[in-house]
Amino acid sequence: MSFLSVAFLFALPLAAAPLLLHLFDRRRNTVIQWGAMQFLMEASAKKTSARRMKQWLLLLLRCLAIAALVFALARPLLPSGFLAGNQRGETIFIVDNSMSMLRSDPQGTVIGSAIDHAIEMVTELPNSDDVRVLTAAPYPMWTGTGPVRSDRRTRQWIKSELQQLQATRGRSDLLAALFTAVQAEHQPTQSSRRIVVLTDGQAADWGLEDEAGWKRFHEVLNDSPIRTEIQTVRLDKFTESGSQQAASKGNVAVDQLRVRRTIVGVDQPVTMTARLHNYGSAAFYGAPLRWKINGAEQDQQSIDSIDAAQSLEVNWEHTFTTPGTYRVSCRLVHSDDLIADNQFSTVVEVVDRVPVVIVENAFELAEMQQDSYFVQAALGWIDGVPLSDNSIYVPTLVSPSELATMDLSQQRVVVIPNLTRLDEDIVAILTDFVSDRGGLWIGLGARTDVDSFNHSLFADAGGLSPLRIDRIVDTEDTEEAAEDSNEQQTERRRTQIDPFRSTHPATRQLTDHKQLDLADAVIRRRFQFVTSENSKALSVLLKLSNGQPLAAENFVGRGRVIVQAVPLRLQWSDLARTQSFVVMVRDWIDYLAQPRATQYNLQPGEPIVFRVPYTDASEQANADAATAILRSPHGDAIELTANQRDDGFEFRSSRTRLPGAYELEIGLADQAIPFQVLRDSDESNLIPLSSDAVQQIAASTTATPSIERLSATASTQSDPLWPYLLTGLILLITGELVLSGILAHERFGVAGIPEYSEMDAPTLGVTIDNAVSGQANLTERRSHVNAQPSEVN
């Protein structure tokens, strides 16, 4: 016998409490000699013996009741089968609800066949078994709060739960699902567990490249506390009738839809690029490609052909006329094995202005000699006037002293083209601005003080700068240049930017060396950053041809900082003279402004965050704006309550595990705000598991526990005893109450003793007279006895 709560056994001595109380109560009794007692002892001898036996039985019942309660709290277990009970098992269904399960089969879809197969297996389960369902896409999630007994009353409910399962646009993680199922808590009465995996056999969902993960899973399976069996049901080869499925039609998917800029301006043409990939083994010939905005078709293009295992990029240009958020969709009208991946959507934010603050240190100089001139020109402004009416960038020039008193809450990016010494209060203001999702771009120049920068901006790796600076470095090495020819000296002086080493999202367009001339920019002088082994994880936007970082990124709070080793003017380099400078300035400002913009395109599980500013409307209007409903891709309505911030309300929800289209409806607003949770393009690859992969999975999902583990598992399989103890406790308490009532009846009778206050005066007088008369009769009898002693004998 074993116990789940051994600590309660320390209370077992309490079972002797009734006995101790009985013995203690006997010591308090005082024997008083009474002469008339001798006449009563013989008459009640037989009754006293029976009453004493009942009292000892009552004492035993009380002791046993306390002992049963203590043992029940300790939850004892007996070896399985000791009570001749049936052994219970558990069945866990792992349903692969990834996007590939939406492909058609003779019965409808593969996910439908999986649900039908699970329902059929539930019908055949014993009534004593428990059932649980676990979905695997995009990560494991239980469909209920716990196991359900598969008896007649709950089977219909289990079947309805299975029928409500839907395939998602995500990718399954079957390895994580198996971990979750094997490590799930089991009931002490369960002796075995069966895990049934219902899948279409797509290789991408199994994660076989994680060899360490599968090895760890096999170890966890062998260490399972109960006997576990894993059964994999593949629904990709044969139908329920055993006939071979129809021939494959191939699969052509729209894998990606990207927009060249993260922030789109009103009346500015923007190019959107859709990437199509042919996952089939045969060439794809001809189909229309339709472009939609918020569900309304805008354009249609014709796709001629795509060779097998090849990709094709299709560009589409559009101009938005009003600010707002728009869902752009690209759909390939074609019938293949998996129609669900024929469409891809993304959300575009259209704005009419992006406020930018540029810190100018030399207002007294001519315009072309000012630090901010080339940055303004790249943004489309000259002498404070926009060159185009539809320019979305609105720069504001301030001096360092004005920056200390400026309200930056409505600004998105602060640019310092040529850094000078900054006061501590300005550094604190910039730190707060960046921490609150702001963007900061710093260019180092001749007026930058090294010690002040390292102390205030680097601050021992706790400041705004990601790196500490050392000194100004000229690209010409004078000692070696004196010994070289003129041609070698010229080559040595040319330290250029290497855009081909950058994989940063802010420099994606700059790496297009066929259209841009960033590689032709020459760096003549620069600040040298101090790098170390800890700098390997540093985010570098641009590097030089000698491998040294030119621009590095730092994350402070929820904002971003870019520190550049050269100023943003024609002082140490000719970067500002290149055509790439305009692209770099706009792309980097868009990238820095992104944290203060709403994230509309998310990864599964990434939270939806949306802010609504306070208005001057009535309190009722603000109260309506504080409530919202989030609609999921499956149509579920999720009620959201806003969190109050300094500048407005904030809605937040992390229920975004399903890829697809989400809609946020705020208050009484007419138009919903679109969000898009992106799907994984690997799910479109319908390559099945190979024979080697099947053998690998079978080996990893077959338990091979050691003999010691088998004996330990057998010893842990037990039946609970406490339900029987609780039943016995109820019987003991019932018996104790019945026996106590019998003893009370025998001792006191059934008639109560009347109180004198309840008796009237005449009755009281009669009672007294009767008592006196009885006393007289007793005296007379005693006299009679004394007169005739022979008769008494």
C-alpha angles and dihedrals in degrees: 000000000000134000131220094202106034093168091075090063088074086072092060094101087068087077087076092057096097091051093049092048090051093051092045091051091052092056090057094058116103121208113226119192113230122179098216091054091087091068092053101044096071093047095052100038095101093045093050093054092053092045092051091053090052091049092053089048090051090050090051092050091052093049092047092049092056092045092050091051092050093048092047091053089051088055102220121208129207126202113278112273094018090115091044090247127149117262113247126219138189131223121202118192114206106198117198100219097172124134093263088065088069093072114113129257132175091276096048115271133357091245088056091053090049092053092048090050091051092049090051091051092049090055091056096048120109116257091243096057124100123227132206132174124213125186119208107202126124088344133343116287131168115232093213141029096256147331119318125209111244096224127135094272097053103034092085090051091050091051092050090051091053092047090055093059114113132191116247132213089247137095122258123236101207094171091058089045091054090050090051094048096046094047095045114124114260133206117255089238093058116100101177142021131204121198116199117195113201109195143143092236096247110164095217093066097057100061094217091168088074096082093164091053093052091047090052091048092054089053091050090049092052090049094051111135091225133040107276128193123187120204122187118204112195115200098183102083109045138018124233091269091054096247121135116260122249119278117278119263093200125239131258114183138188096232101179144007115194134177119217093227128037092213117045123201126223113264090007116124112239127193121223121194125205120196117210122192130191108218093177129097094238132061119268117230126200133326136155120258114211126201120206135182116203089343096307116115114240107171144355129214131188121235112206105192144326121202121230114286091004134121133222128197119211122193126208126183124208138168122216115211101193134040119255143087120296133188109222115198132188117196130185109212099217137119114230139138094289115032093171093078095050090095134056127183137192134178120237124200114213117197135178096213142018109197114218128182117212118193111219120194100182112046089153094066127083116279097254090049094053119104093236099050099094094041090053091047091052089053092051100259129120123180091349094305124108116239090214132036093224097053109135096194113090111187122197118199117215136166121237090257091052090049089063092062100034124112105235097179092100095043126091106194136021117203123195104187096184114020121219129176110305125205119240093250091055091050089052091050091050091047092053090046094052093043088056092061096278128143127232128189118189126188117196118221146160093292094055113116110219098206094045091048094050092046100045107023103030095032096179093310091309100094138075097282119079093209140033118240124229112188145312112287127200115211090226116085101208098194095055095034092064090064096046130081121257092260092053091047090053092049091048092052093054106090105167138184117265106210093171093074094057121097096170116131091230091060099045093113094041091064090065094102092173093069103023132056102213091126089060094061112110122212110209099172134008146158115266116228121218107237129185141173089281089060094071091095091049116130105237120188098185134013132193126241089258091057097253117134116255099180125017133184133224131189116219116179106316095331139080136237128196118195116193124197094220131048122256094249140068096280110099100008143018092238092117090057095058126092089238092066094076092050092046094050094049096042093048093047089049089050094048092046093052098087091060090048119079116263105234099166111062142173119239109286095015109130125250109233123182130168127207116194122225116262135206090243125113124294089253091058091051090047090053090049090055093068128068143167123221115205117205127212089264092053098255114153113223116191114220130195118206125239114224117240133180093264102030146307126324125205118199133178132167095189092110102114092121116078114227143068121335127188125204113203111193119198113301096336114142097218125056121223113240125225127179127206106201124229129225113257091211088075089070091064102093096188107145126224115282122232090255090051091050090052091047092052092046091052093047094047096048113092116228104178122179123251090255090053092048091053091046091050091049090051092052093053102094145146122242117246099187096085088061091046091053090050090050090048090057091050092048093051090048092050091047091053093048093048092046090054092051092051092047090051092051094048103042104017125219101282117086125223110252119234117236089232088063094055124085123230098259092051090048090053093050090050092053092048091050090050092052091046091050090051090052093050090050091053091049092051092050090053091050092052092052091050094054110034093159091064092051090055 
